[in-house]
Tab-separated table of N, CA, C and O in Angstrom:
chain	number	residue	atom	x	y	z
C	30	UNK	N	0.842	-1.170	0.000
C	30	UNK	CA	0.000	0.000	0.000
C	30	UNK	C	0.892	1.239	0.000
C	30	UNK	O	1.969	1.210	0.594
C	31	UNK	N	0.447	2.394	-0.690
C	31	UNK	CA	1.237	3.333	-0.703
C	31	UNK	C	0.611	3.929	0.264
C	31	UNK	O	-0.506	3.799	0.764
C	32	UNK	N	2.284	5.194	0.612
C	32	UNK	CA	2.262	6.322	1.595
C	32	UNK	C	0.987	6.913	1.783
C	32	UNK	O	0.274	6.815	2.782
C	33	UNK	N	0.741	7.602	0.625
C	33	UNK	CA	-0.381	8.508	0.494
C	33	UNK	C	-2.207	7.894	1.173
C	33	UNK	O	-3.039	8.215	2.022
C	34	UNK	N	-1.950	6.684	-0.088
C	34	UNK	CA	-3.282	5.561	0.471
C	34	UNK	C	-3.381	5.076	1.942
C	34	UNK	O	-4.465	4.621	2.308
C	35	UNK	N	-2.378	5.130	2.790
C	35	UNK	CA	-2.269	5.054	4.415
C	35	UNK	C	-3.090	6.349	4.966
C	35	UNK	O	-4.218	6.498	5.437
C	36	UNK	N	-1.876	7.308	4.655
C	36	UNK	CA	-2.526	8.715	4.754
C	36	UNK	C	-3.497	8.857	4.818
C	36	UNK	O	-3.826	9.214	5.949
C	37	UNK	N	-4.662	8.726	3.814
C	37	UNK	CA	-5.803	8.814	3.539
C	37	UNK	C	-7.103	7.664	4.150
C	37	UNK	O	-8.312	7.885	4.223
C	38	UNK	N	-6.458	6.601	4.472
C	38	UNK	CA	-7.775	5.988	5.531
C	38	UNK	C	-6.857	6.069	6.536
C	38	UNK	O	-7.029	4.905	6.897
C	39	UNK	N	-5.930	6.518	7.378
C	39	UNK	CA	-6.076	7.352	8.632
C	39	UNK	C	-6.758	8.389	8.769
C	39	UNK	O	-7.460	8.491	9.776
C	40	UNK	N	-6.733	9.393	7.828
C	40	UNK	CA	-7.778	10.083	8.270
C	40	UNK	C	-9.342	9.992	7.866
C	40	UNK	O	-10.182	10.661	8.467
C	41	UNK	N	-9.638	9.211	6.920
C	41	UNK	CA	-10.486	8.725	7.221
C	41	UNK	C	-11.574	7.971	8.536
C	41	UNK	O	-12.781	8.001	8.776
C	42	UNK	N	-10.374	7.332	9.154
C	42	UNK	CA	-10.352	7.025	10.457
C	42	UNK	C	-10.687	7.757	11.164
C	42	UNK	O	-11.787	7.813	11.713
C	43	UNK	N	-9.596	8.605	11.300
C	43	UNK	CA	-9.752	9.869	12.749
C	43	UNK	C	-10.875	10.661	12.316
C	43	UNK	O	-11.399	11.075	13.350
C	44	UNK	N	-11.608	11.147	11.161
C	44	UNK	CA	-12.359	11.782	11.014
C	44	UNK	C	-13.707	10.545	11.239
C	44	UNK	O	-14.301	10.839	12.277
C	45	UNK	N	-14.049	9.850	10.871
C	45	UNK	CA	-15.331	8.947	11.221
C	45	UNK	C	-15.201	8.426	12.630
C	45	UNK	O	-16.235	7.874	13.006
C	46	UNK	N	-14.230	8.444	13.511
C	46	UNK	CA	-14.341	7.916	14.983
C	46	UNK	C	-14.798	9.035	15.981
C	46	UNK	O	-15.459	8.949	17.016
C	47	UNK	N	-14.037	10.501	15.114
C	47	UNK	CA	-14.488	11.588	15.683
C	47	UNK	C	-16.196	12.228	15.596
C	47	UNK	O	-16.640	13.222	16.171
C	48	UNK	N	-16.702	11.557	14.948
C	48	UNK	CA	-17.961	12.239	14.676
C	48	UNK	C	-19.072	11.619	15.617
C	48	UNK	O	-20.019	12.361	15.879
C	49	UNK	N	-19.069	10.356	16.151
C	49	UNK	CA	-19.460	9.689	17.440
C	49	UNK	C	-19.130	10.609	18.510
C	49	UNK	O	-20.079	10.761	19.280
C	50	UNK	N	-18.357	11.103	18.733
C	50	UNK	CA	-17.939	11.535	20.398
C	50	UNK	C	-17.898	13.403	19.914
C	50	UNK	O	-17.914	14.349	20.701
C	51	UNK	N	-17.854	13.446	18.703
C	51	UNK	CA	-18.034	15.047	18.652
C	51	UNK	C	-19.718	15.067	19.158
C	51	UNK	O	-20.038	15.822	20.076
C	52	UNK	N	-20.490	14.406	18.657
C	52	UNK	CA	-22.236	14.317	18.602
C	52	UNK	C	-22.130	14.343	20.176
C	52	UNK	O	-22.396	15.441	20.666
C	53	UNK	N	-21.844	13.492	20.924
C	53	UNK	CA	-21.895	13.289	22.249
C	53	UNK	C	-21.266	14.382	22.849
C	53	UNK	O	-21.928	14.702	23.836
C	54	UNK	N	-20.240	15.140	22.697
C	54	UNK	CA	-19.025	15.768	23.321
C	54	UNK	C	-20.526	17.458	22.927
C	54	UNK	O	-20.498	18.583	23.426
C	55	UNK	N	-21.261	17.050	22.207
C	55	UNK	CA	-22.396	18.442	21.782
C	55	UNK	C	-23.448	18.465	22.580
C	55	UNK	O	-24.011	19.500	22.936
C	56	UNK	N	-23.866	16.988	22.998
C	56	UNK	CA	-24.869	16.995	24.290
C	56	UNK	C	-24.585	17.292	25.712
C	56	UNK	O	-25.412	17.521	26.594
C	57	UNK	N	-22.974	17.243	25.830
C	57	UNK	CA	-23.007	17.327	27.272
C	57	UNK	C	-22.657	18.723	27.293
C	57	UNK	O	-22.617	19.552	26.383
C	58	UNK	N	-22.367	18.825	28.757
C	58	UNK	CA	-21.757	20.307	29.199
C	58	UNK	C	-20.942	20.731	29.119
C	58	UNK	O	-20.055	20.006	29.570
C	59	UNK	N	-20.456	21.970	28.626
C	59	UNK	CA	-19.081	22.431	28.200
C	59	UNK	C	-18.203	22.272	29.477
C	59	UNK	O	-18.689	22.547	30.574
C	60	UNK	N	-16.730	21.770	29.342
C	60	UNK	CA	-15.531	21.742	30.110
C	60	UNK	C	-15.951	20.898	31.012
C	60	UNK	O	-15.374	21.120	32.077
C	61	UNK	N	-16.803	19.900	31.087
C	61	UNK	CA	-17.742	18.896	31.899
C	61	UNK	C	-16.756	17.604	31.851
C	61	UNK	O	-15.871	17.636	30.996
C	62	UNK	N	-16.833	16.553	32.638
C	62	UNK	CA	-15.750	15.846	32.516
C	62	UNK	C	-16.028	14.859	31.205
C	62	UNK	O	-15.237	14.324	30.429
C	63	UNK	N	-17.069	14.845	31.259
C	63	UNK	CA	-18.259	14.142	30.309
C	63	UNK	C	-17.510	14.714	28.540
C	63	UNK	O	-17.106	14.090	27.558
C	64	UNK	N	-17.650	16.333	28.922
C	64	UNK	CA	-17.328	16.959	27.538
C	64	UNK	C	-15.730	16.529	27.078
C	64	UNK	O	-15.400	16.185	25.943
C	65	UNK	N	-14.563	16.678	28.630
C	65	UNK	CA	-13.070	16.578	28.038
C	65	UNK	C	-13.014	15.014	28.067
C	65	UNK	O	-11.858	14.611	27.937
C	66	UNK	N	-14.110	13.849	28.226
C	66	UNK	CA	-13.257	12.678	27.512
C	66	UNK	C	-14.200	12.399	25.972
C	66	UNK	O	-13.830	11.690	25.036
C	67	UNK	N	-14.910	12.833	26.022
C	67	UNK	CA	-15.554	13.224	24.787
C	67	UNK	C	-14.581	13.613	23.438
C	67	UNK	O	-14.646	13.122	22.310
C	68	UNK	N	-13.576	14.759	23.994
C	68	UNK	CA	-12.615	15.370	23.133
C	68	UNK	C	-11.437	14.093	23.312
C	68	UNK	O	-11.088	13.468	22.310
C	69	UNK	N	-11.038	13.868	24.264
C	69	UNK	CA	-9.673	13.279	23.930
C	69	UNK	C	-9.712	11.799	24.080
C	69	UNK	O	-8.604	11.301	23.880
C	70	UNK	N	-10.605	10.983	24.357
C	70	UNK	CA	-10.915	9.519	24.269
C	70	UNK	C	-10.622	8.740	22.620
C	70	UNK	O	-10.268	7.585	22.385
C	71	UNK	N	-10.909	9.812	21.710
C	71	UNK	CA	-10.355	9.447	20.523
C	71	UNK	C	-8.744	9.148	20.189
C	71	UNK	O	-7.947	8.370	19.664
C	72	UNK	N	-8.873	10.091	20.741
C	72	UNK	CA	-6.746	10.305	20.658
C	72	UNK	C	-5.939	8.833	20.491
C	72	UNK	O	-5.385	8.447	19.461
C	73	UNK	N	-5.991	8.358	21.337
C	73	UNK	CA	-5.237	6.731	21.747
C	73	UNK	C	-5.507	5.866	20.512
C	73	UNK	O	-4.694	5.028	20.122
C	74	UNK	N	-6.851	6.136	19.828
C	74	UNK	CA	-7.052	5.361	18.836
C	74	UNK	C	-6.084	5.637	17.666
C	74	UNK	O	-5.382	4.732	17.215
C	75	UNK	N	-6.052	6.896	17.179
C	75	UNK	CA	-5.462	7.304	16.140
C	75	UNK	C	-3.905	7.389	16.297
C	75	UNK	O	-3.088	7.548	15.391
C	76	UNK	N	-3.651	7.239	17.734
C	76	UNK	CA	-2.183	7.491	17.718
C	76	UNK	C	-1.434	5.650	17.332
C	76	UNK	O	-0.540	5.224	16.600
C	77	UNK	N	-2.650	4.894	18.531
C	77	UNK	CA	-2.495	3.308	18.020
C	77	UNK	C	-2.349	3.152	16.446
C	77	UNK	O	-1.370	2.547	16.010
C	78	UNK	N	-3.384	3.731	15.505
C	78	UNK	CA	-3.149	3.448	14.016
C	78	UNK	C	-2.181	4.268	13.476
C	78	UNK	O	-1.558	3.801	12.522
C	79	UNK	N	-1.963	5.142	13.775
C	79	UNK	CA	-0.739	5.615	13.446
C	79	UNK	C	0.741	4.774	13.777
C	79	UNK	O	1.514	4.427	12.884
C	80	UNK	N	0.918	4.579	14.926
C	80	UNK	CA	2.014	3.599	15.134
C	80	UNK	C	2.296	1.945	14.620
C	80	UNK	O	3.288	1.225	14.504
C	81	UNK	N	1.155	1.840	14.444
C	81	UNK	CA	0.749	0.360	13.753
C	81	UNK	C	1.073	0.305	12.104
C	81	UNK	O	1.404	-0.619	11.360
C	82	UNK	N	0.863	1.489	11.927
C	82	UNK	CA	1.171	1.485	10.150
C	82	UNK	C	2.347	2.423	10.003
C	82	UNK	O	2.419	2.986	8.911
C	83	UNK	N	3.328	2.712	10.936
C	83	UNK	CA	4.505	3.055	10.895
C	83	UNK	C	4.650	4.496	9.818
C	83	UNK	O	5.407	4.737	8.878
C	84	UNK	N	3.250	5.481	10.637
C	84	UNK	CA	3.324	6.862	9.964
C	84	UNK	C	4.406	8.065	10.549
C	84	UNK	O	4.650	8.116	11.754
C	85	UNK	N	4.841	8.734	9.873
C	85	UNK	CA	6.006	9.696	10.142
C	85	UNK	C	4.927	11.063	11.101
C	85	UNK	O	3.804	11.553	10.981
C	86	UNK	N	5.900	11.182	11.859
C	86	UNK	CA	5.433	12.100	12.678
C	86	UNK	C	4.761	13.727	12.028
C	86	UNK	O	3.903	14.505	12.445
C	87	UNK	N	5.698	13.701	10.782
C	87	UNK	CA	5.348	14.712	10.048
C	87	UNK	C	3.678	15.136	9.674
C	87	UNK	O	3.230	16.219	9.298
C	88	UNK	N	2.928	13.748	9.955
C	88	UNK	CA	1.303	14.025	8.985
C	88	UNK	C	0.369	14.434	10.935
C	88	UNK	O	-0.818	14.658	11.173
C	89	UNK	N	1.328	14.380	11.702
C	89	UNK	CA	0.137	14.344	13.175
C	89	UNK	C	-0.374	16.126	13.145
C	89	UNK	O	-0.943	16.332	14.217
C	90	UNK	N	-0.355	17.164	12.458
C	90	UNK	CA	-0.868	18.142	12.602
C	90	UNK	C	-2.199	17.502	11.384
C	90	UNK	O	-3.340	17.667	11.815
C	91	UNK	N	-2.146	17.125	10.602
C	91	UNK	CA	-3.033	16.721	9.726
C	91	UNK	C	-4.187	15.694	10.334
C	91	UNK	O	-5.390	15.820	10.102
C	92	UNK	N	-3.666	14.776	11.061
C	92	UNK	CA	-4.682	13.902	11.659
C	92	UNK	C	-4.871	14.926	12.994
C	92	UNK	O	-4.715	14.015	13.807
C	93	UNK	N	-5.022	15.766	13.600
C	93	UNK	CA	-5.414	16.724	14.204
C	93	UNK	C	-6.187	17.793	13.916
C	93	UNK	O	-6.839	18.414	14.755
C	94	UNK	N	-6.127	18.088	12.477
C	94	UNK	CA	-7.154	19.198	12.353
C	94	UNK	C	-8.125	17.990	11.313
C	94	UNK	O	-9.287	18.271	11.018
C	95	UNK	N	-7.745	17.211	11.032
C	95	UNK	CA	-8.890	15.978	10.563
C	95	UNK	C	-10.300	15.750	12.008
C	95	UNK	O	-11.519	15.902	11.935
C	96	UNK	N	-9.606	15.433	12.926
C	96	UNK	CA	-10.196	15.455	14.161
C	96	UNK	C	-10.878	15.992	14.625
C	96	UNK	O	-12.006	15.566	14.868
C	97	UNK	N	-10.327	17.513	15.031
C	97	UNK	CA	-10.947	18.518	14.673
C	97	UNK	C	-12.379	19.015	14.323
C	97	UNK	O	-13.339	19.508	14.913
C	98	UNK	N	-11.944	18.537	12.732
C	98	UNK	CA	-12.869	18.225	11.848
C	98	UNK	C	-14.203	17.308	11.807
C	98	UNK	O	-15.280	17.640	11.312
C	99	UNK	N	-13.959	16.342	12.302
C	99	UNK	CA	-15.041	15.028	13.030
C	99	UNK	C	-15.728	15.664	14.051
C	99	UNK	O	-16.956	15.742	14.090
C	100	UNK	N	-14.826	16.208	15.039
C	100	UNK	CA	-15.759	16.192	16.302
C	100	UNK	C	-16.895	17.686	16.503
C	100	UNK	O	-17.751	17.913	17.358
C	101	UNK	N	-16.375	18.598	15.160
C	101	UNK	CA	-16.653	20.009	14.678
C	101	UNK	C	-18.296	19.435	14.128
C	101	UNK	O	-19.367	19.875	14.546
C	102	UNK	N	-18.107	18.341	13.085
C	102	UNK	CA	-19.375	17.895	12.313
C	102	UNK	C	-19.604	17.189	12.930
C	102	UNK	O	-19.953	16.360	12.089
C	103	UNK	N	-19.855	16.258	14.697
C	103	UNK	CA	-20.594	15.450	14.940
C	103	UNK	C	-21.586	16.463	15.733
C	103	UNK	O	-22.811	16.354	15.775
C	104	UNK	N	-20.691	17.616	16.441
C	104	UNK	CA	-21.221	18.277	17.167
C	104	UNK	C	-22.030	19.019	17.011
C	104	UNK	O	-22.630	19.510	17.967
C	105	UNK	N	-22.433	19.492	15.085
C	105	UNK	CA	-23.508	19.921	14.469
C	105	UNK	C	-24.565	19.073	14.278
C	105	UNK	O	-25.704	19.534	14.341
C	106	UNK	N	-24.336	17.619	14.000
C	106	UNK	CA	-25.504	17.050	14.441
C	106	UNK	C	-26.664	16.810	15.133
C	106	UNK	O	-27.763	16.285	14.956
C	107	UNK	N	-25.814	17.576	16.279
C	107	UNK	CA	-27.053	17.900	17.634
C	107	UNK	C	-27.596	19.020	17.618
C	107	UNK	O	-28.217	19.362	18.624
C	108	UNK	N	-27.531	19.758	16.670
C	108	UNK	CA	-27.977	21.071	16.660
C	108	UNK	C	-29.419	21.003	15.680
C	108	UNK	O	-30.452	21.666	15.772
C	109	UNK	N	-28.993	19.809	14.617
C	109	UNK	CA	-29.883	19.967	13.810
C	109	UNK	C	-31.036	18.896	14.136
C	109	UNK	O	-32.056	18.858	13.447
């Protein structure tokens, strides 16, 4: 598998794991303990697939604003 094709279902990844706990992380209460494992309960996952497929440290601002990104659009879900 190429570089790029890794690249791209990691964040695939981090963006579809994030959209579960962004939705949830939108129902609870802001800075709630509820809300900060909401935000960072994802983390461990993506850092696990990241280390597992032997990604360069260089792409972790990318799978971060991917994230971001997930938990930005799960958290509109609850709005609508």
């Amino acid at each position: 598998m190429s570089t790029l094709t890794i690249i791209l279902l990691i964040c695939l990844f981090t963006f579809l794991i994030n959209i579960p706990f962004g939705y949830f992380r939108g129902k609870s209460r802001k800075f709630s303990v509820q809300w900060f494992l909401y935000v960072h309960l994802p983390v461990p996952l993506v850092i696990l697939v990241r280390i597992f497929t032997h990604t360069d440290y260089k792409y972790i601002p990318l799978f971060i604003f991917i994230a971001i990104a997930g938990q930005f659009f799960g958290g509109k879900l609850v709005a609508d």
